[in-house]
Tab-separated table of C-alpha atoms and ligand atoms in Angstrom:
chain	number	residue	atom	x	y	z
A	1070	UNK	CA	-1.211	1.820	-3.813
A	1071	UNK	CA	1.026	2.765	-6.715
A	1072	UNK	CA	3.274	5.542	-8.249
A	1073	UNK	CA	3.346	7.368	-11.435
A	1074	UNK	CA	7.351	8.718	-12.264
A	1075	UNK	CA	7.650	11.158	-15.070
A	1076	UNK	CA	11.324	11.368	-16.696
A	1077	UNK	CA	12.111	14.696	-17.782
A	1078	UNK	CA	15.694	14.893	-19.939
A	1079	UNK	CA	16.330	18.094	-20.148
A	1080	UNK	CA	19.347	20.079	-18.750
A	1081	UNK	CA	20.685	23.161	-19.498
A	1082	UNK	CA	24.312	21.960	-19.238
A	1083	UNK	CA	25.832	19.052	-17.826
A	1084	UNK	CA	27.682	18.396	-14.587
A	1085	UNK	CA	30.933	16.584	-14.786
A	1086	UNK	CA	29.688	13.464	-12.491
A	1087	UNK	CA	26.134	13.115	-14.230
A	1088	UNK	CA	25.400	9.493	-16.114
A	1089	UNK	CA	21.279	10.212	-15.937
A	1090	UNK	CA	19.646	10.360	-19.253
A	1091	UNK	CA	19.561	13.912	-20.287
A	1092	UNK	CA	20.187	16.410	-23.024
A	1093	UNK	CA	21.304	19.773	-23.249
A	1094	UNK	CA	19.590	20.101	-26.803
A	1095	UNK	CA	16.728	22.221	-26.692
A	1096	UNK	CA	14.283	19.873	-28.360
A	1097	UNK	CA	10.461	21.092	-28.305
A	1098	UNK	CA	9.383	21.133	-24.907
A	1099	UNK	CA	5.968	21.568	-25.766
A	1100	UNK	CA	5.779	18.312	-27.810
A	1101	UNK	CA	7.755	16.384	-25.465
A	1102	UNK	CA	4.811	17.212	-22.796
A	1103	UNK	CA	2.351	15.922	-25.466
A	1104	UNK	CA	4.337	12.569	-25.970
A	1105	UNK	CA	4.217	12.220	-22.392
A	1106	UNK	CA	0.387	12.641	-22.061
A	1107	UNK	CA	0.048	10.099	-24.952
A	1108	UNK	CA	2.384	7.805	-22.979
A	1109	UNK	CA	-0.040	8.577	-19.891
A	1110	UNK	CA	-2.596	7.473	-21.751
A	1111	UNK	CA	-1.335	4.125	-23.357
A	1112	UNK	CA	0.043	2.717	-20.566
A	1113	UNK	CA	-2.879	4.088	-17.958
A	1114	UNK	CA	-3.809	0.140	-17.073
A	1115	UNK	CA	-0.054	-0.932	-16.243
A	1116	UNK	CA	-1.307	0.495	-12.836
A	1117	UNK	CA	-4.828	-2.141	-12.528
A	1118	UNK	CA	-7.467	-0.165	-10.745
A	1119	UNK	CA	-4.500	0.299	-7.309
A	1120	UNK	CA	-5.024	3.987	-6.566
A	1121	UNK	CA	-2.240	6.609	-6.920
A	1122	UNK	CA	-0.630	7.865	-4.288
A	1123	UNK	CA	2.721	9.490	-5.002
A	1124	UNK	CA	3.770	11.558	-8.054
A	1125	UNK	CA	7.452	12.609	-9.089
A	1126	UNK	CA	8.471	14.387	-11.794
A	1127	UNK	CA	11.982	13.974	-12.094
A	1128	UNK	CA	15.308	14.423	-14.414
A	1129	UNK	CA	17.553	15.973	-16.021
A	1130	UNK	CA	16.471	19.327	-14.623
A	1131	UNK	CA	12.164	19.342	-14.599
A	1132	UNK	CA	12.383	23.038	-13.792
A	1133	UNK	CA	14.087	23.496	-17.555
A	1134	UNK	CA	10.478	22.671	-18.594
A	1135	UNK	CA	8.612	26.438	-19.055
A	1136	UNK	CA	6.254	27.137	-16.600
A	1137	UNK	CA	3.490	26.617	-19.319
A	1138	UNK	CA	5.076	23.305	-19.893
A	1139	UNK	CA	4.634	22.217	-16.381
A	1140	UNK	CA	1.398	22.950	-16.192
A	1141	UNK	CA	-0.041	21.619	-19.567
A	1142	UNK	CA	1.604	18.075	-18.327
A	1143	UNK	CA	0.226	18.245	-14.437
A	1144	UNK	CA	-2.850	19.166	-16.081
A	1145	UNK	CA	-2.975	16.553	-18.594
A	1146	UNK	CA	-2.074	13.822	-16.046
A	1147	UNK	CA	-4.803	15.164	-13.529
A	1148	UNK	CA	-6.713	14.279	-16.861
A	1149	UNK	CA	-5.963	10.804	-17.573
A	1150	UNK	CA	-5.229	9.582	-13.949
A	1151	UNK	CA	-7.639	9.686	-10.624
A	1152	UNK	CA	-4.968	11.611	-8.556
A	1153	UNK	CA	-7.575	12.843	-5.985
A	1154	UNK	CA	-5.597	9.994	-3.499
A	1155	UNK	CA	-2.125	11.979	-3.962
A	1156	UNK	CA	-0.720	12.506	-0.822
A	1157	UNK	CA	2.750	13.388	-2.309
A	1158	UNK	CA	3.909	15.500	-5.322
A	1159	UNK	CA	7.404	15.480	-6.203
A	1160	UNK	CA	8.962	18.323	-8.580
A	1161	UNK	CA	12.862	18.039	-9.139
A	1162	UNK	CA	14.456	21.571	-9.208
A	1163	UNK	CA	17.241	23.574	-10.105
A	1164	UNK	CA	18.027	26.131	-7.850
A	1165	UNK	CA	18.943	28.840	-10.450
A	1166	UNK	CA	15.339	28.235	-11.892
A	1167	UNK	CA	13.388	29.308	-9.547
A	1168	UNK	CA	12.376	32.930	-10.010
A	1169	UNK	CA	9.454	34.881	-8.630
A	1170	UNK	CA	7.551	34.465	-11.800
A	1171	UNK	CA	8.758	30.287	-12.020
A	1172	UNK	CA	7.541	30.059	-7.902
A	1173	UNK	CA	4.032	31.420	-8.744
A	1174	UNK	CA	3.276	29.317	-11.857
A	1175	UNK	CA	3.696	25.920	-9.812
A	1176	UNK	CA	0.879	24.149	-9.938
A	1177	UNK	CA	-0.630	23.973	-6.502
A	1178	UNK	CA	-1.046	19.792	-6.280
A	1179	UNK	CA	2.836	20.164	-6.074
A	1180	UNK	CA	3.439	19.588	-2.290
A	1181	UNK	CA	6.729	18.542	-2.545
A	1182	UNK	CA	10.409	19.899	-3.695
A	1183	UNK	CA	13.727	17.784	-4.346
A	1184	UNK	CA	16.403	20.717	-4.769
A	1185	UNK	CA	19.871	19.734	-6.202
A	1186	UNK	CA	22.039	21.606	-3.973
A	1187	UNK	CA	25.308	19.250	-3.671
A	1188	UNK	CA	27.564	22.158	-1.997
A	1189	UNK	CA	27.655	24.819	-0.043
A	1190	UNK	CA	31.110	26.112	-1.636
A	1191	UNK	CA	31.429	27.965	-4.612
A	1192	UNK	CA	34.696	26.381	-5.186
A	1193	UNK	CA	32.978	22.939	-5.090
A	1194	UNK	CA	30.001	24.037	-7.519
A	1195	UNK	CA	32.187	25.467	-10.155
A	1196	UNK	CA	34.029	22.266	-10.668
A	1197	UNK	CA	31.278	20.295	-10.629
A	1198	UNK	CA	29.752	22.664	-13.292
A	1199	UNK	CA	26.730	23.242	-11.388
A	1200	UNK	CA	24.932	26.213	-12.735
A	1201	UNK	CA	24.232	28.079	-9.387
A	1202	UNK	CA	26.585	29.464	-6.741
A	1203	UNK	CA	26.274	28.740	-2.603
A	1204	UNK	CA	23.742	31.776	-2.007
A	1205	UNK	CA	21.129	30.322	-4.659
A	1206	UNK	CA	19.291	27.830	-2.722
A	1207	UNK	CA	18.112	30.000	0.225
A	1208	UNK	CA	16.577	32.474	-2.424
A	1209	UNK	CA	15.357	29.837	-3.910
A	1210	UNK	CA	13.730	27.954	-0.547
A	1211	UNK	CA	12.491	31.287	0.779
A	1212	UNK	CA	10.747	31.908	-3.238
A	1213	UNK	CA	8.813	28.368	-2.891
A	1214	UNK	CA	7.645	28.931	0.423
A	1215	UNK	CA	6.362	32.148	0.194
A	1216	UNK	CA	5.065	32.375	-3.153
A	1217	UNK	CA	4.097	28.936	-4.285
A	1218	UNK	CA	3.533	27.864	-0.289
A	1219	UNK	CA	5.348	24.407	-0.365
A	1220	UNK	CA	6.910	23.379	2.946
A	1221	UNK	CA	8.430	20.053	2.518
A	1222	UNK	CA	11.231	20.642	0.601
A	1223	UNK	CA	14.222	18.447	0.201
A	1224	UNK	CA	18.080	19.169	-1.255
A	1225	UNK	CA	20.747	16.765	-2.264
A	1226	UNK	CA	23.860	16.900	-0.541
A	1227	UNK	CA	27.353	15.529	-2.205
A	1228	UNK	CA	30.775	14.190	-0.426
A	1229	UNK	CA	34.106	12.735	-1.901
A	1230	UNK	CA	34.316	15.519	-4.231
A	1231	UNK	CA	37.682	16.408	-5.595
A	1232	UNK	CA	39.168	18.876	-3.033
A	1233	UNK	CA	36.630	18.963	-0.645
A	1234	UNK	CA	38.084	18.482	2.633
A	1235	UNK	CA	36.252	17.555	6.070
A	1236	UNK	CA	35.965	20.881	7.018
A	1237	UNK	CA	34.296	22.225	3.441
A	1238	UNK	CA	31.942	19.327	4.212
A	1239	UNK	CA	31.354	20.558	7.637
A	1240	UNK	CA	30.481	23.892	6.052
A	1241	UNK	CA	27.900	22.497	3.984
A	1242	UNK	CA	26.210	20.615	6.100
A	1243	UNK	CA	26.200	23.719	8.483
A	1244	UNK	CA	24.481	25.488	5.547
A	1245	UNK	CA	22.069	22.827	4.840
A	1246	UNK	CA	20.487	22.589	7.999
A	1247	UNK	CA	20.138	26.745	8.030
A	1248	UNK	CA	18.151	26.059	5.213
A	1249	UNK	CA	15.556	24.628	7.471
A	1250	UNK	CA	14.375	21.529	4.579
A	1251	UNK	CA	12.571	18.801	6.279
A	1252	UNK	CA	14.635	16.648	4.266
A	1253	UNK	CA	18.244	15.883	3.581
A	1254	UNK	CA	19.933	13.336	0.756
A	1255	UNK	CA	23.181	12.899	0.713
A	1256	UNK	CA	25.368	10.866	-1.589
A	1257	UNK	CA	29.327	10.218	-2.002
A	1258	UNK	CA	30.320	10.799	-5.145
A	1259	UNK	CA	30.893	7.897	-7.683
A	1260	UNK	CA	32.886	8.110	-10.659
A	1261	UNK	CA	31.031	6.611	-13.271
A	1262	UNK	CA	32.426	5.396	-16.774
A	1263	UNK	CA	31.642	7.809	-19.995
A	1264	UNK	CA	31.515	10.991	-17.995
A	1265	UNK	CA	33.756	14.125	-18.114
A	1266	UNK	CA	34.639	13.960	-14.297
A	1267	UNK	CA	35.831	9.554	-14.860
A	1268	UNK	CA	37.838	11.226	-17.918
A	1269	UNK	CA	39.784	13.924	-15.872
A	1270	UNK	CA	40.334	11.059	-13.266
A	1271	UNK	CA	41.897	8.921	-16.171
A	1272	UNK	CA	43.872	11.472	-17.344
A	1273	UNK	CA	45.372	12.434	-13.884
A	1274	UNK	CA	43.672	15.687	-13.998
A	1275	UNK	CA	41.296	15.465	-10.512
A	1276	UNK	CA	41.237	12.867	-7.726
A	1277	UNK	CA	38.296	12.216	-5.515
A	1278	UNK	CA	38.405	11.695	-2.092
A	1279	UNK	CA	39.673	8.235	-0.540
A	1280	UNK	CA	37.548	6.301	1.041
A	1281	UNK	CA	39.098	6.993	4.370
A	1282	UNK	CA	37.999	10.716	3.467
A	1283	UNK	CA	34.156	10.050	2.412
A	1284	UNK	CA	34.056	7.536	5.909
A	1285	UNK	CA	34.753	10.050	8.133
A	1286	UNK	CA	32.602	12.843	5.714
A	1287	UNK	CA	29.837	10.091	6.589
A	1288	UNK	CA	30.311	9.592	10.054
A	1289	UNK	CA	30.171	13.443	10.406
A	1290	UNK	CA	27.073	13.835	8.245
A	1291	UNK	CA	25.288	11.126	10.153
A	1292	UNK	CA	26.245	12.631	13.695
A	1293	UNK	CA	24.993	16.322	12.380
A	1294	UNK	CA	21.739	14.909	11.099
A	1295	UNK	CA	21.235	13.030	13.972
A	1296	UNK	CA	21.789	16.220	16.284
A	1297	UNK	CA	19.514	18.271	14.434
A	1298	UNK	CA	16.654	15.439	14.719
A	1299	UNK	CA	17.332	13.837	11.715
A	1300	UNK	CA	16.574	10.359	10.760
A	1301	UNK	CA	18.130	8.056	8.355
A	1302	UNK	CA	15.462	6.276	7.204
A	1303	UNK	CA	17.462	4.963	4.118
A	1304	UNK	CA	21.282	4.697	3.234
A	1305	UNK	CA	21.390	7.954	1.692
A	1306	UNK	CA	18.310	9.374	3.033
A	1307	UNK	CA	17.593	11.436	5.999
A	1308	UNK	CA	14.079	13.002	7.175
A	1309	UNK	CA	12.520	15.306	10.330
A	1310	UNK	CA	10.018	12.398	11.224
A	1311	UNK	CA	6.906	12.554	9.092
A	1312	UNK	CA	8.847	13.445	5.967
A	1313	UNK	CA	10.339	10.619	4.352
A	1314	UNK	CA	9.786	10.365	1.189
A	1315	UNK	CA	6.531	8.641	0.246
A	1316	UNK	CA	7.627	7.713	-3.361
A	1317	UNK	CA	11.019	7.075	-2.711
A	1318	UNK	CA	10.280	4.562	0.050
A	1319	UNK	CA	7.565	3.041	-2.138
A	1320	UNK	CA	10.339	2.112	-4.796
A	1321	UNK	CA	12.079	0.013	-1.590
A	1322	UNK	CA	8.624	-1.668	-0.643
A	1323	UNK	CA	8.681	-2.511	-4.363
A	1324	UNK	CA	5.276	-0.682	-4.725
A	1325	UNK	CA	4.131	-0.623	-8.311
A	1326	UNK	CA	5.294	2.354	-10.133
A	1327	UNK	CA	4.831	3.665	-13.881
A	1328	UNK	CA	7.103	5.806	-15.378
A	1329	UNK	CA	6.949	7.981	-18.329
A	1330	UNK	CA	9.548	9.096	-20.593
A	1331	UNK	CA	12.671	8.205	-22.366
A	1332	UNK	CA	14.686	6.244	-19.918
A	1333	UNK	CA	11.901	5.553	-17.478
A	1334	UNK	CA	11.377	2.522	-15.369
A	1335	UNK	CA	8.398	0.449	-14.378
A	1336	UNK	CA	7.472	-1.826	-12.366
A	1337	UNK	CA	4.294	-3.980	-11.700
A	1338	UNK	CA	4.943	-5.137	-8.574
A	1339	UNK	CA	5.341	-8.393	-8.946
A	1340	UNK	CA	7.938	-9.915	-11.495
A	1341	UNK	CA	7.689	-7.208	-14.626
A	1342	UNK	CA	10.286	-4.655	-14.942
A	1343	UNK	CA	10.407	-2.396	-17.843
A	1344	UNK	CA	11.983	0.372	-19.468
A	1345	UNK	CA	11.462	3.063	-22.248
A	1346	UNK	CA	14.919	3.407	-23.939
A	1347	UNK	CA	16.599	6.494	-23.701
A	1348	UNK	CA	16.564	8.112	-26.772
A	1349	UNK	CA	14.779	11.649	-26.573
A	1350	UNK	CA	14.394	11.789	-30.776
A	1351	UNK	CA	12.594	9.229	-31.132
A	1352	UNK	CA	10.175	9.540	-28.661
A	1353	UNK	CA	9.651	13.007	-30.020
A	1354	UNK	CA	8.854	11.242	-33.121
A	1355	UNK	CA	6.243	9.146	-30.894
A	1356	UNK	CA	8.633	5.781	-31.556
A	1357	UNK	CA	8.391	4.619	-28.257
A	1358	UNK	CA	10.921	1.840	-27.534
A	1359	UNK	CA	10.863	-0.063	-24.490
A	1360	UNK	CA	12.779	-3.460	-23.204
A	1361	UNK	CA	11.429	-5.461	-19.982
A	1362	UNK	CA	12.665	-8.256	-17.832
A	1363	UNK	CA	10.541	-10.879	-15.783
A	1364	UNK	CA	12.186	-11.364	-12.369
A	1365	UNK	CA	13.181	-15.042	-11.472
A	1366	UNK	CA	13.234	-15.875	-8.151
A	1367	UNK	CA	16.543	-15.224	-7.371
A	1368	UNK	CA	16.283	-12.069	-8.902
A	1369	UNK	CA	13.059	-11.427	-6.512
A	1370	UNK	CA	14.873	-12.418	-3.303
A	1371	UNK	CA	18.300	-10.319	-4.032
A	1372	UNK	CA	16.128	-7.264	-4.681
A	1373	UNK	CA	14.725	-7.712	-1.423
A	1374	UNK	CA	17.758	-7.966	0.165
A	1375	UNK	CA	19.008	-5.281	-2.091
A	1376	UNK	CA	16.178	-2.757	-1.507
A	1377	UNK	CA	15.573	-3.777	2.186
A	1378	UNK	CA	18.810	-3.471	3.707
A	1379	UNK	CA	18.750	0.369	2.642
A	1380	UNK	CA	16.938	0.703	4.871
A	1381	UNK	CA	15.829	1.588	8.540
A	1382	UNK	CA	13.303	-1.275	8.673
A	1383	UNK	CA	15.208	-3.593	6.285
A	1384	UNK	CA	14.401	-7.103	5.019
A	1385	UNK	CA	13.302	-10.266	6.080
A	1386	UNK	CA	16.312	-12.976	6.224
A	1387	UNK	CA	16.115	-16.425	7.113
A	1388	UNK	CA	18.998	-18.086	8.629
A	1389	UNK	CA	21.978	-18.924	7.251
A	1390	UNK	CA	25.618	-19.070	8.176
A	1391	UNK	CA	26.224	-15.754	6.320
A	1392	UNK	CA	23.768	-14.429	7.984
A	1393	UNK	CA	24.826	-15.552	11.241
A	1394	UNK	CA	28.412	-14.258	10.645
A	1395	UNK	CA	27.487	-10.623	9.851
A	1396	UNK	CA	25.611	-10.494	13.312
A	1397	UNK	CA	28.513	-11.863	14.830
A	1398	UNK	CA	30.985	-9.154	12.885
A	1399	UNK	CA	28.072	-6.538	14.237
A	1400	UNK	CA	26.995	-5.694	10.553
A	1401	UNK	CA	23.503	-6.524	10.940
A	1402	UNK	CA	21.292	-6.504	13.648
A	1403	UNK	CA	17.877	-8.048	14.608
A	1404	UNK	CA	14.619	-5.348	14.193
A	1405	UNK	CA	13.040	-6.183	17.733
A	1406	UNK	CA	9.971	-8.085	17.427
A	1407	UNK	CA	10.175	-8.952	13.613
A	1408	UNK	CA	11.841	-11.481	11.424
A	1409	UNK	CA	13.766	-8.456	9.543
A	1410	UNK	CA	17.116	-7.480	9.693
A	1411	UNK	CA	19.044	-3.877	9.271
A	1412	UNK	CA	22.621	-2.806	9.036
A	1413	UNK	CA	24.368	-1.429	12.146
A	1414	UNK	CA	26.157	1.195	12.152
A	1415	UNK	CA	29.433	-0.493	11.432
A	1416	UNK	CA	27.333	-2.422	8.603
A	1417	UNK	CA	26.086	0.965	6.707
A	1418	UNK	CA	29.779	1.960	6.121
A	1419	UNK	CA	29.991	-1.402	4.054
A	1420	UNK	CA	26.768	-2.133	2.924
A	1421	UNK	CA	28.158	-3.085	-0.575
A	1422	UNK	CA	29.873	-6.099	0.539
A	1423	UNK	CA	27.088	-7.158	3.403
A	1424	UNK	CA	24.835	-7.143	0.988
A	1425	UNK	CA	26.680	-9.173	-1.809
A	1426	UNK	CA	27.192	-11.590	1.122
A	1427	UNK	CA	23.721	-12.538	1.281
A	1428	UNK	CA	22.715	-12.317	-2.128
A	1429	UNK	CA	22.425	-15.405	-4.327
B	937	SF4	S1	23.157	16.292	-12.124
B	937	SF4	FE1	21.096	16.986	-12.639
B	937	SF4	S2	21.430	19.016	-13.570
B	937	SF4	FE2	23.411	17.997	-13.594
B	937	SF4	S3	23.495	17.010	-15.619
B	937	SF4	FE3	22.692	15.492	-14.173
B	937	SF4	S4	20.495	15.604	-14.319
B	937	SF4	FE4	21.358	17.503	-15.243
């Protein structure tokens, strides 16, 4: 089994929180798609002969591509890869893109939709410089079902955002299960270096929420879910059962992957990790540039820990005092019948410095 991730870097502007290789310049969509089929075709063997199961196309914004866009490159990759074993097919969208005409040109072997919601409050969007406003997404949702008939959709949530209080949170969650997605993410924000949010926070110009703040916003989001039939199948992940996400997870159970595009990761599943650089110009000018690591085997057994513990069916641990303390501190518990181990509750609040505890 194996996974093919395309990176699309193309936004139409940029939120204030955002370090994921994109660009706002307009660049030639057309050739970009044509790069990426050329990549496709290079690199077709880093996969062996393991059969595909899981597409994503993901960004930046892959609804910014034009509908003819999309299409050439699903086409293309139908082309050059045996995808007749696909049981899930990702597309990453915008909620502002999706029009009547944008809904009926998706290609139908897209089964799947990752929405980037983040809020439910107007307030919240406009600072985050998100393009759309709270009543987007359920035009949106209703557009994909009933005109390009996809019914596993899922939409990022976000918490710790400067002036959101419990109660905005509450509202969005609210929202979000209205919405009636089979699938929820959620994430607290980070401030990351080099973006416009980290430089109002230097400059004493926004504060995000303490982390007193996000652990209650967590608690409550995991409580909601969890009433509504949720499960959280990974830290930041939460599914009806039956629709986690097939790629997502596979990146966890270190299933091979290939990814295309500038700023795209692969992985062989075994000790080869590698990377296109992200530099959207020169790819254009087909100068693909790529970097890659070979895992030692310290490097193998912290990603398992890494990867495992997030989540619900975590990773196999052999004894060890640390080990032995974080049971006894109720961080991690024993899956029944299993040698694996998974966070408690207590232990997903700080899974940070659990996990850094049993790394080597
Ligand atoms: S969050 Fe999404 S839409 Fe916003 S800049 Fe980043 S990739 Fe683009």
């Amino acid at each position: 089994m194996a996974g093919v991730y395309v990176h699309i870097p193309f936004c139409k502007s940029r939120c204030i929180y955002c370090d994921f290789y994109s660009t706002t310049m307009s660049g030639n969509r057309n050739l970009f798609v044509e790069r990426l089929l050329a990549e496709a075709s290079e690199r077709k063997s880093f996969l062996g002969n393991r059969s595909i199961r899981t597409v994503y196309v993901g960004g930046g914004t892959p609804s910014q591509l034009p509908a003819s866009a999309l299409q050439k490159l699903v086409a293309g990759l139908a082309e050059i890869f045996d995808l007749s074993a696909v049981e899930e097919f990702t597309l990453e969208v915008n909620p502002e893109d999706i029009t009547p005409q944008y809904a009926a040109s998706l290609p139908s072997c897209i089964n799947r939709i990752s929405m980037g919601v983040q809020s439910f409050v107007d307030s919240e969007l406009a600072l985050l410089q998100r393009r759309h406003n709270a009543q987007k997404p359920a035009e949106a949702i209703q557009l994909l079902r009933d005109v390009a008939h996809i019914q596993n959709i899922s939409i990022d949530l976000m918490y710790g955002l400067p002036n959101q209080t419990l109660q905005s949170f509450q509202h969005s969650i609210d929202e979000a299960l209205k919405l009636g997605t089979q699938h929820i993410s959620a994430y607290n924000l980070s401030v990351e270096e080099g973006t416009r949010l980290s430089q109002l926070v230097d400059e004493g110009k926004l504060t995000v929420a303490d982390e007193k703040l996000c652990l209650s916003m967590n608690a409550m989001l995991r409580r909601k879910l969890h009433e509504a039939g949720f499960v959280q199948y990974e830290i930041s992940n939460y599914a009806l059962k039956g629709f986690e996400s097939k790629h997502n997870s596979s990146y966890w159970n270190r299933t091979p992957y290939l990814g295309l595009g500038p700023g795209a990761h692969s992985y062989d599943g075994e000790r080869l990790r590698c990377w296109n650089l992200s530099n959207l110009r020169d790819y254009l000018q087909g100068n693909r540039l790529s970097e890659s690591e070979t895992l030692s085997d310290d490097d193998l057994f912290n990603e398992q820990i890494m990867l495992g513990l997030r989540t619900s069916h975590g990773a196999i641990l052999t004894e060890s005092p640390a080990l032995d303390r974080l049971i006894s501190q109720n961080l991690l518990q024993k899956v029944s019948q299993s040698d694996r181990y998974r966070l408690t509750e207590n232990g997903l609040a700080l899974a940070d410095e659990v996990i850094r505890r049993l790394m080597r």
